[in-house]
Tab-separated table of C-alpha atoms and ligand atoms in Angstrom:
chain	number	residue	atom	x	y	z
A	1	MET	CA	0.000	0.000	0.000
A	2	THR	CA	1.290	3.458	-0.897
A	3	ILE	CA	0.612	5.961	1.849
A	4	VAL	CA	0.647	9.689	1.172
A	5	VAL	CA	0.798	12.144	4.053
A	6	GLN	CA	-0.664	15.558	3.318
A	7	LYS	CA	-0.739	18.583	5.579
A	8	PHE	CA	-3.172	21.452	5.152
A	9	GLY	CA	-2.242	24.729	6.839
A	10	GLY	CA	-4.531	27.223	8.576
A	11	THR	CA	-5.443	29.186	5.453
A	12	SER	CA	-6.348	25.962	3.611
A	13	VAL	CA	-9.005	25.096	6.194
A	14	GLU	CA	-10.115	28.598	7.201
A	15	SER	CA	-13.612	28.350	5.665
A	16	TYR	CA	-16.074	25.716	4.462
A	17	GLU	CA	-15.290	26.763	0.861
A	18	LYS	CA	-11.568	26.177	1.345
A	19	MET	CA	-12.244	22.883	3.133
A	20	GLN	CA	-14.343	21.783	0.166
A	21	GLN	CA	-11.274	22.354	-1.983
A	22	VAL	CA	-9.288	20.176	0.447
A	23	CYS	CA	-11.980	17.481	0.077
A	24	ASN	CA	-11.596	17.633	-3.711
A	25	ILE	CA	-7.837	17.130	-3.467
A	26	ILE	CA	-8.303	14.196	-1.081
A	27	LYS	CA	-10.971	12.661	-3.342
A	28	ASN	CA	-8.602	12.868	-6.302
A	29	TYR	CA	-5.880	10.971	-4.461
A	30	LYS	CA	-8.334	8.389	-3.158
A	31	GLU	CA	-9.521	7.734	-6.696
A	32	LYS	CA	-5.919	6.948	-7.638
A	33	GLY	CA	-6.027	4.169	-5.009
A	34	LEU	CA	-3.665	5.855	-2.541
A	35	ASP	CA	-3.942	5.611	1.235
A	36	LEU	CA	-4.120	9.017	2.834
A	37	VAL	CA	-3.144	10.464	6.177
A	38	VAL	CA	-4.119	14.139	6.380
A	39	VAL	CA	-2.697	16.443	9.035
A	40	VAL	CA	-4.550	19.688	9.687
A	41	SER	CA	-3.804	23.048	11.310
A	42	ALA	CA	-6.342	25.150	13.181
A	43	MET	CA	-8.788	27.175	11.084
A	44	GLY	CA	-7.418	30.493	9.837
A	45	ARG	CA	-4.903	32.908	11.234
A	46	LYS	CA	-4.943	35.594	13.941
A	47	GLY	CA	-8.423	37.080	14.342
A	48	ALA	CA	-10.287	34.028	13.008
A	49	PRO	CA	-12.708	32.589	15.607
A	50	TYR	CA	-11.030	29.192	16.039
A	51	ALA	CA	-7.433	30.145	15.225
A	52	THR	CA	-4.692	29.252	17.708
A	53	ASP	CA	-4.136	32.903	18.702
A	54	THR	CA	-7.839	33.355	19.445
A	55	LEU	CA	-7.831	30.298	21.699
A	56	ILE	CA	-4.732	31.517	23.554
A	57	ASN	CA	-6.426	34.876	24.138
A	58	LEU	CA	-9.489	33.206	25.656
A	59	CYS	CA	-7.211	32.208	28.526
A	60	LYS	CA	-4.916	35.228	28.520
A	61	ASN	CA	-7.901	37.593	28.721
A	62	VAL	CA	-8.671	36.282	32.184
A	63	ASN	CA	-5.077	35.775	33.325
A	64	GLU	CA	-2.026	37.184	31.554
A	65	ASN	CA	0.050	34.481	33.221
A	66	SER	CA	-2.120	31.526	32.249
A	67	SER	CA	-0.478	28.227	33.064
A	68	LYS	CA	1.381	26.567	30.222
A	69	ARG	CA	-0.357	23.250	30.796
A	70	GLU	CA	-3.828	24.746	30.366
A	71	LEU	CA	-2.668	26.897	27.431
A	72	ASP	CA	-1.520	23.752	25.651
A	73	LEU	CA	-4.880	22.145	26.291
A	74	ILE	CA	-6.814	25.069	24.838
A	75	MET	CA	-4.386	25.416	21.915
A	76	SER	CA	-4.824	21.761	21.061
A	77	CYS	CA	-8.554	22.413	20.505
A	78	GLY	CA	-7.953	24.407	17.291
A	79	GLU	CA	-6.740	21.401	15.343
A	80	ILE	CA	-9.461	19.206	16.870
A	81	ILE	CA	-12.090	21.653	15.607
A	82	SER	CA	-10.725	21.827	12.055
A	83	GLY	CA	-10.069	18.077	11.891
A	84	THR	CA	-13.524	17.031	13.049
A	85	ILE	CA	-15.222	19.416	10.607
A	86	LEU	CA	-13.078	18.225	7.702
A	87	THR	CA	-13.787	14.581	8.595
A	88	ASN	CA	-17.525	15.220	8.591
A	89	MET	CA	-17.282	17.098	5.316
A	90	LEU	CA	-15.420	14.156	3.743
A	91	LYS	CA	-18.083	11.754	4.978
A	92	GLY	CA	-20.732	14.067	3.537
A	93	ASN	CA	-18.855	13.809	0.226
A	94	GLY	CA	-19.034	10.011	0.383
A	95	ILE	CA	-15.428	9.470	1.512
A	96	ASP	CA	-14.967	7.303	4.577
A	97	ALA	CA	-12.759	9.093	7.082
A	98	VAL	CA	-11.852	9.131	10.766
A	99	PHE	CA	-10.416	11.891	12.933
A	100	LEU	CA	-7.647	11.244	15.470
A	101	THR	CA	-6.196	13.636	18.046
A	102	GLY	CA	-2.402	13.631	18.394
A	103	SER	CA	-2.699	11.259	21.302
A	104	GLN	CA	-5.097	8.903	19.482
A	105	ALA	CA	-2.699	8.903	16.533
A	106	GLY	CA	0.097	7.693	18.846
A	107	ILE	CA	2.230	10.859	18.841
A	108	TYR	CA	4.373	10.885	21.986
A	109	THR	CA	6.200	14.006	23.125
A	110	ASP	CA	8.801	14.982	25.697
A	111	GLY	CA	6.263	16.923	27.775
A	112	LYS	CA	7.690	20.441	27.376
A	113	PHE	CA	4.529	22.544	27.244
A	114	SER	CA	4.216	24.892	24.241
A	115	ASP	CA	7.432	23.641	22.655
A	116	SER	CA	7.505	19.851	22.764
A	117	ARG	CA	9.548	17.575	20.640
A	118	ILE	CA	8.141	14.351	19.264
A	119	LEU	CA	9.915	11.411	20.880
A	120	ASP	CA	8.072	8.578	19.198
A	121	ILE	CA	5.122	7.766	16.998
A	122	LYS	CA	3.275	4.494	17.512
A	123	PRO	CA	1.360	4.228	14.247
A	124	GLU	CA	-0.737	1.096	14.980
A	125	ARG	CA	-4.026	3.006	15.183
A	126	ILE	CA	-3.300	4.914	11.954
A	127	TYR	CA	-2.492	1.616	10.177
A	128	LYS	CA	-5.663	0.015	11.529
A	129	GLU	CA	-7.856	2.829	10.190
A	130	LEU	CA	-6.056	2.815	6.827
A	131	ASP	CA	-6.581	-0.951	6.593
A	132	GLU	CA	-10.302	-0.294	6.952
A	133	GLY	CA	-10.082	1.962	3.898
A	134	LYS	CA	-10.507	5.227	5.766
A	135	VAL	CA	-8.823	8.549	5.165
A	136	VAL	CA	-7.126	9.291	8.483
A	137	ILE	CA	-7.329	12.922	9.556
A	138	VAL	CA	-4.860	13.784	12.330
A	139	ALA	CA	-4.699	16.929	14.481
A	140	GLY	CA	-1.379	18.644	13.850
A	141	PHE	CA	0.687	20.556	16.406
A	142	GLN	CA	-0.070	18.229	19.335
A	143	GLY	CA	0.915	15.061	21.073
A	144	THR	CA	0.826	13.432	24.461
A	145	THR	CA	3.308	12.378	27.092
A	146	GLU	CA	3.393	8.764	28.258
A	147	SER	CA	1.370	9.928	31.285
A	148	GLY	CA	-1.340	11.509	29.140
A	149	GLU	CA	-0.485	15.222	29.307
A	150	VAL	CA	-1.432	17.030	26.104
A	151	THR	CA	1.409	19.169	24.758
A	152	THR	CA	1.884	21.316	21.656
A	153	LEU	CA	4.901	21.419	19.364
A	154	GLY	CA	5.663	25.151	19.093
A	155	ARG	CA	3.954	27.627	16.768
A	156	GLY	CA	3.747	26.352	13.219
A	157	GLY	CA	4.221	22.825	14.550
A	158	SER	CA	1.677	21.084	12.298
A	159	ASP	CA	4.409	20.833	9.670
A	160	THR	CA	6.449	18.880	12.199
A	161	SER	CA	3.527	16.547	12.936
A	162	ALA	CA	3.061	15.800	9.243
A	163	VAL	CA	6.711	15.092	8.534
A	164	ALA	CA	7.144	12.998	11.689
A	165	ILE	CA	4.096	10.910	10.720
A	166	GLY	CA	5.504	10.575	7.183
A	167	LYS	CA	8.744	9.303	8.660
A	168	ALA	CA	6.978	6.854	10.984
A	169	LEU	CA	4.958	5.500	8.042
A	170	GLU	CA	8.120	5.333	5.888
A	171	CYS	CA	6.731	7.596	3.161
A	172	GLU	CA	8.976	8.895	0.421
A	173	THR	CA	7.186	12.216	0.170
A	174	VAL	CA	5.058	14.444	2.382
A	175	GLU	CA	2.902	17.099	0.753
A	176	ILE	CA	2.493	20.423	2.550
A	177	TYR	CA	-0.429	22.497	1.248
A	178	THR	CA	-0.519	26.236	1.806
A	179	ASP	CA	-1.841	29.415	0.157
A	180	VAL	CA	1.004	30.072	-2.305
A	181	ASP	CA	2.368	28.063	-5.240
A	182	GLY	CA	5.547	27.112	-3.412
A	183	ILE	CA	8.628	28.481	-1.699
A	184	MET	CA	9.692	31.752	-3.241
A	185	THR	CA	13.055	33.448	-3.717
A	186	ALA	CA	11.893	36.163	-1.276
A	187	ASP	CA	8.682	37.160	0.511
A	188	PRO	CA	6.479	38.356	-2.386
A	189	ARG	CA	4.918	41.046	-0.171
A	190	VAL	CA	8.397	42.544	0.159
A	191	GLU	CA	9.886	41.691	-3.234
A	192	PRO	CA	7.399	41.833	-6.137
A	193	GLU	CA	9.883	40.084	-8.437
A	194	ALA	CA	10.158	37.023	-6.195
A	195	LYS	CA	9.513	33.769	-8.033
A	196	VAL	CA	8.524	30.260	-7.055
A	197	LEU	CA	11.451	27.859	-6.753
A	198	ASP	CA	10.893	24.472	-8.349
A	199	TYR	CA	13.539	22.927	-6.132
A	200	ILE	CA	15.374	23.724	-2.916
A	201	ASN	CA	17.514	21.535	-0.681
A	202	TYR	CA	17.005	20.849	3.027
A	203	GLU	CA	19.850	23.080	4.169
A	204	GLU	CA	18.654	26.072	2.201
A	205	VAL	CA	15.056	25.810	3.289
A	206	PHE	CA	16.174	25.302	6.875
A	207	GLN	CA	18.255	28.473	6.612
A	208	MET	CA	15.332	30.368	5.056
A	209	ALA	CA	13.062	29.404	7.954
A	210	ASP	CA	15.774	30.105	10.498
A	211	LYS	CA	16.464	33.541	9.011
A	212	GLY	CA	12.864	34.677	9.209
A	213	ALA	CA	11.093	33.385	6.082
A	214	LYS	CA	7.722	31.882	6.975
A	215	VAL	CA	8.133	28.839	4.779
A	216	ILE	CA	8.062	25.689	6.862
A	217	HIS	CA	8.858	24.860	10.467
A	218	PRO	CA	12.630	24.284	10.766
A	219	ARG	CA	12.092	21.202	12.947
A	220	ALA	CA	9.986	19.658	10.185
A	221	VAL	CA	12.900	20.116	7.796
A	222	GLU	CA	15.287	18.471	10.257
A	223	ILE	CA	13.021	15.439	10.520
A	224	ALA	CA	12.576	15.290	6.730
A	225	LYS	CA	16.329	15.355	6.259
A	226	SER	CA	16.943	12.691	8.907
A	227	GLY	CA	14.437	10.388	7.211
A	228	SER	CA	15.382	11.405	3.628
A	229	ILE	CA	11.766	12.365	3.024
A	230	ALA	CA	11.075	14.748	0.159
A	231	LEU	CA	8.601	17.528	0.862
A	232	ASN	CA	6.347	18.957	-1.819
A	233	ILE	CA	5.032	22.428	-1.027
A	234	LYS	CA	1.783	22.999	-2.916
A	235	ASN	CA	-1.076	25.449	-3.228
A	236	THR	CA	-4.483	24.202	-2.046
A	237	LEU	CA	-6.216	26.577	-4.448
A	238	ASN	CA	-3.943	25.696	-7.381
A	239	PRO	CA	-3.133	21.998	-6.885
A	240	SER	CA	-2.125	21.373	-10.497
A	241	HIS	CA	0.890	23.701	-10.037
A	242	PRO	CA	3.918	21.458	-9.370
A	243	GLY	CA	4.973	23.571	-6.372
A	244	THR	CA	8.404	23.378	-4.744
A	245	ARG	CA	10.196	20.140	-4.005
A	246	ILE	CA	12.473	20.011	-0.986
A	247	SER	CA	15.016	17.200	-0.757
A	248	GLY	CA	18.778	16.514	-0.768
A	249	MET	CA	21.225	18.169	-3.119
A	250	SER	CA	19.500	20.430	-5.609
A	251	PRO	CA	19.617	19.136	-9.194
A	252	LYS	CA	19.729	22.767	-10.266
A	253	PHE	CA	23.186	22.949	-8.791
A	254	GLU	CA	24.341	19.590	-10.089
A	255	VAL	CA	23.268	20.504	-13.605
A	256	ASN	CA	24.946	23.872	-13.236
A	257	LYS	CA	28.489	22.563	-13.054
A	258	GLU	CA	29.830	26.096	-13.207
A	259	ALA	CA	30.445	26.153	-9.504
A	260	LYS	CA	31.819	29.647	-9.795
A	261	SER	CA	28.557	31.003	-11.083
A	262	LEU	CA	26.720	33.446	-8.853
A	263	HIS	CA	23.475	31.893	-10.065
A	264	THR	CA	23.840	29.258	-7.390
A	265	MET	CA	22.297	31.633	-4.834
A	266	THR	CA	18.800	30.564	-3.912
A	267	ALA	CA	16.833	33.073	-1.870
A	268	VAL	CA	16.775	36.171	0.349
A	269	ALA	CA	15.093	35.995	3.751
A	270	HIS	CA	14.379	38.833	6.152
A	271	LYS	CA	13.520	39.282	9.794
A	272	ASN	CA	12.310	42.484	11.443
A	273	GLY	CA	12.149	43.432	15.106
A	274	ILE	CA	15.832	43.134	15.889
A	275	ALA	CA	17.965	45.274	18.210
A	276	GLN	CA	21.704	45.717	17.871
A	277	ILE	CA	23.653	45.895	21.137
A	278	LYS	CA	27.228	47.054	21.597
A	279	VAL	CA	28.723	46.609	25.047
A	280	LYS	CA	31.991	48.144	26.237
A	281	SER	CA	33.441	45.046	27.700
A	282	LYS	CA	35.102	44.382	30.961
A	283	GLU	CA	36.561	40.958	30.294
A	284	ASP	CA	36.407	39.790	33.900
A	285	ILE	CA	32.646	40.019	34.255
A	286	PHE	CA	31.595	39.072	30.752
A	287	THR	CA	31.544	35.351	31.462
A	288	GLU	CA	29.122	36.005	34.297
A	289	ILE	CA	26.927	38.095	31.994
A	290	MET	CA	26.911	35.343	29.380
A	291	ASN	CA	25.724	32.908	32.055
A	292	GLU	CA	22.833	35.220	32.930
A	293	ILE	CA	21.972	35.681	29.253
A	294	GLU	CA	21.866	31.904	28.919
A	295	SER	CA	19.749	31.303	31.993
A	296	ASN	CA	17.244	33.931	30.794
A	297	GLU	CA	16.964	32.071	27.459
A	298	ILE	CA	18.053	35.126	25.457
A	299	SER	CA	19.442	34.000	22.164
A	300	LEU	CA	22.230	36.124	20.719
A	301	ASP	CA	22.827	36.398	17.018
A	302	MET	CA	25.361	38.056	14.687
A	303	ILE	CA	27.885	37.809	17.488
A	304	ASN	CA	31.121	39.807	17.118
A	305	PHE	CA	33.277	39.798	20.215
A	306	PHE	CA	36.386	41.976	20.396
A	307	VAL	CA	38.575	42.691	23.392
A	308	GLU	CA	37.202	46.216	23.731
A	309	GLU	CA	33.638	45.652	22.615
A	310	LYS	CA	31.002	42.943	22.283
A	311	ALA	CA	28.457	43.413	19.504
A	312	PHE	CA	25.429	41.191	18.904
A	313	VAL	CA	21.745	41.353	18.065
A	314	ILE	CA	18.642	40.078	19.872
A	315	ASP	CA	14.895	40.048	19.252
A	316	HIS	CA	13.071	43.128	20.568
A	317	GLU	CA	11.025	41.015	23.025
A	318	LYS	CA	14.172	40.191	24.971
A	319	LEU	CA	15.468	43.762	25.096
A	320	LYS	CA	14.083	44.745	28.478
A	321	ILE	CA	15.476	41.736	30.254
A	322	LEU	CA	18.874	42.151	28.582
A	323	LYS	CA	19.022	45.819	29.579
A	324	ASP	CA	18.270	44.811	33.174
A	325	ILE	CA	21.195	42.395	33.136
A	326	LEU	CA	23.601	44.959	31.654
A	327	ASN	CA	22.414	47.703	34.018
A	328	ASN	CA	22.827	45.452	37.037
A	329	HIS	CA	26.476	45.055	36.099
A	330	ASP	CA	26.911	48.760	35.476
A	331	LEU	CA	28.056	48.249	31.916
A	332	GLU	CA	28.351	50.920	29.268
A	333	TYR	CA	26.380	49.968	26.163
A	334	THR	CA	24.415	51.275	23.182
A	335	VAL	CA	21.217	49.884	21.691
A	336	LYS	CA	19.985	50.403	18.153
A	337	GLU	CA	16.357	49.338	17.899
A	338	ASN	CA	14.176	48.679	14.838
A	339	CYS	CA	16.747	46.816	12.796
A	340	ALA	CA	16.190	44.019	10.293
A	341	LYS	CA	18.346	41.117	9.250
A	342	VAL	CA	18.447	40.412	5.531
A	343	THR	CA	20.083	37.118	4.566
A	344	LEU	CA	21.284	35.750	1.236
A	345	ILE	CA	21.094	31.951	1.119
A	346	GLY	CA	22.838	29.532	-1.237
A	347	THR	CA	24.394	26.190	-0.320
A	348	LYS	CA	27.373	26.543	-2.567
A	349	MET	CA	28.453	30.091	-1.870
A	350	THR	CA	31.576	28.885	-0.079
A	351	GLY	CA	34.574	29.383	-2.290
A	352	ILE	CA	32.784	31.598	-4.765
A	353	PRO	CA	34.740	34.820	-4.739
A	354	GLY	CA	33.066	38.199	-4.634
A	355	VAL	CA	29.722	37.374	-3.000
A	356	MET	CA	30.266	39.794	-0.129
A	357	ALA	CA	31.686	42.431	-2.485
A	358	LYS	CA	28.550	42.199	-4.609
A	359	ILE	CA	26.306	42.571	-1.569
A	360	VAL	CA	28.228	45.584	-0.281
A	361	ARG	CA	28.114	47.222	-3.734
A	362	ALA	CA	24.408	46.533	-4.153
A	363	LEU	CA	23.528	47.976	-0.744
A	364	SER	CA	25.711	51.008	-1.199
A	365	LYS	CA	24.242	51.680	-4.660
A	366	SER	CA	20.818	51.765	-2.951
A	367	LYS	CA	22.193	54.048	-0.213
A	368	ILE	CA	21.553	51.489	2.521
A	369	ASN	CA	23.534	51.708	5.705
A	370	LEU	CA	25.106	48.301	6.476
A	371	LEU	CA	25.276	48.060	10.274
A	372	GLN	CA	26.800	44.622	10.756
A	373	THR	CA	27.286	41.336	8.930
A	374	SER	CA	27.628	37.667	9.770
A	375	ASP	CA	28.061	34.632	7.590
A	376	SER	CA	28.154	30.864	7.455
A	377	ASN	CA	29.124	28.522	4.666
A	378	MET	CA	25.740	29.030	3.012
A	379	THR	CA	24.464	32.396	4.266
A	380	ILE	CA	25.494	36.030	4.449
A	381	SER	CA	23.365	38.162	6.776
A	382	CYS	CA	23.261	41.948	6.732
A	383	LEU	CA	21.870	44.038	9.554
A	384	VAL	CA	20.123	47.164	8.272
A	385	GLU	CA	17.605	49.616	9.660
A	386	GLU	CA	14.042	48.305	9.379
A	387	LYS	CA	13.121	51.221	7.122
A	388	ASP	CA	15.756	49.967	4.635
A	389	MET	CA	14.724	46.300	4.792
A	390	LYS	CA	12.592	46.317	1.649
A	391	SER	CA	15.213	48.055	-0.482
A	392	ALA	CA	17.916	45.765	0.911
A	393	VAL	CA	15.947	42.633	-0.028
A	394	HIS	CA	15.336	44.096	-3.473
A	395	ALA	CA	18.963	45.163	-3.991
A	396	ILE	CA	20.297	41.682	-3.116
A	397	HIS	CA	17.545	39.836	-5.016
A	398	ASP	CA	18.315	41.932	-8.068
A	399	GLU	CA	22.093	41.743	-7.776
A	400	PHE	CA	22.071	37.922	-7.699
A	401	LYS	CA	19.373	37.661	-10.363
A	402	LEU	CA	17.096	35.505	-8.255
A	403	ASN	CA	14.044	36.595	-10.252
B	1	LIG	N1	-2.144	26.123	14.672
B	1	LIG	C1	-0.790	26.155	15.126
B	1	LIG	C2	-0.210	27.559	15.012
B	1	LIG	O1	-0.921	28.467	14.597
B	1	LIG	C3	0.066	25.147	14.422
B	1	LIG	C4	0.183	25.326	12.932
B	1	LIG	O2	-0.648	25.957	12.341
B	1	LIG	O3	1.113	24.748	12.356
B	1	LIG	O4	0.918	27.756	15.343
B	2	MG	MG1	2.538	26.957	9.167
């Protein structure tokens, strides 16, 4: 039996009309004789009546410090609502289906509320339902501990559920349905010339997600890579479009043997809401400060440590707590708020000369102030002021001819 795992995101199930489209896709696959496991997100995004954020607010409205355990319970309801409706709609369309919560589907987690990892999937129940010819609808984003506590997998975690189930069922491919034709070379709301990529490798898509692009949950990519599962990103409203395929080494690169070509760059990601910190350092106490930063779960990025000065960036949300730490130690520092990180991504940029030079030229031609940079073997990140973010994405996208 060939099992296909499909995941439908929040926008794909936000209304009865959209769900009907999901039913049509499922019906099509069923008619081809495939066995289907369908993972769903909660209905709609922020503001929608049964969206995850709405459910969180139901608790937070009565207590800003709602307990994580209860928040996970209420959050888990979003996917139960969408999944049960979709199951009933399928049955109404003459397709036999059954809905399973994360726990009923055998998804076991480590018990960390709001940010659990999946430890194990016991797929017996899923197999049993498939054997009976049913489409199995599973609530994404949730699982259970061995002792029965419901936990969620971190925001956007339905992707992770789908890929983990695909791995447990030994599928070759998992299909992720969303509201665009595939993964694009940049966020199309920021860069009008962004285009859909037909192919991207695990590392690049992981970097895109990590550097702020809302493409797919990074943990889902990790699991896909560990199980060598290809992911097809597709549009629920345009299912005949081939979408973007995510797997190992990109054929685009293998075909393009000209390793020196700058066309091997793949995408530009961006992330707003960043603050740049520069601390006049007193070596002796900096270790202590780093310990406090760690214990407060503040993650530092674009780290540049010199003897005289330590420069790094953090998310705005963590700014207050960081300032408290620095003030407590009487340190001299400056903060530049409202910055954005713009990152060029391409697996094979290592060894290609002139990538940084091109970026610097492109930004300077557009009169953008480059505040700081950092790089890895497949990324170059530029810190700019938020007001320059759009032009920076455009300048880099254009310079490397990603369109
Ligand atoms: N509904 C959850 C969220 O909004 C999980 C997901 O959609 O992937 O984060
Ligand atoms: Mg998502």
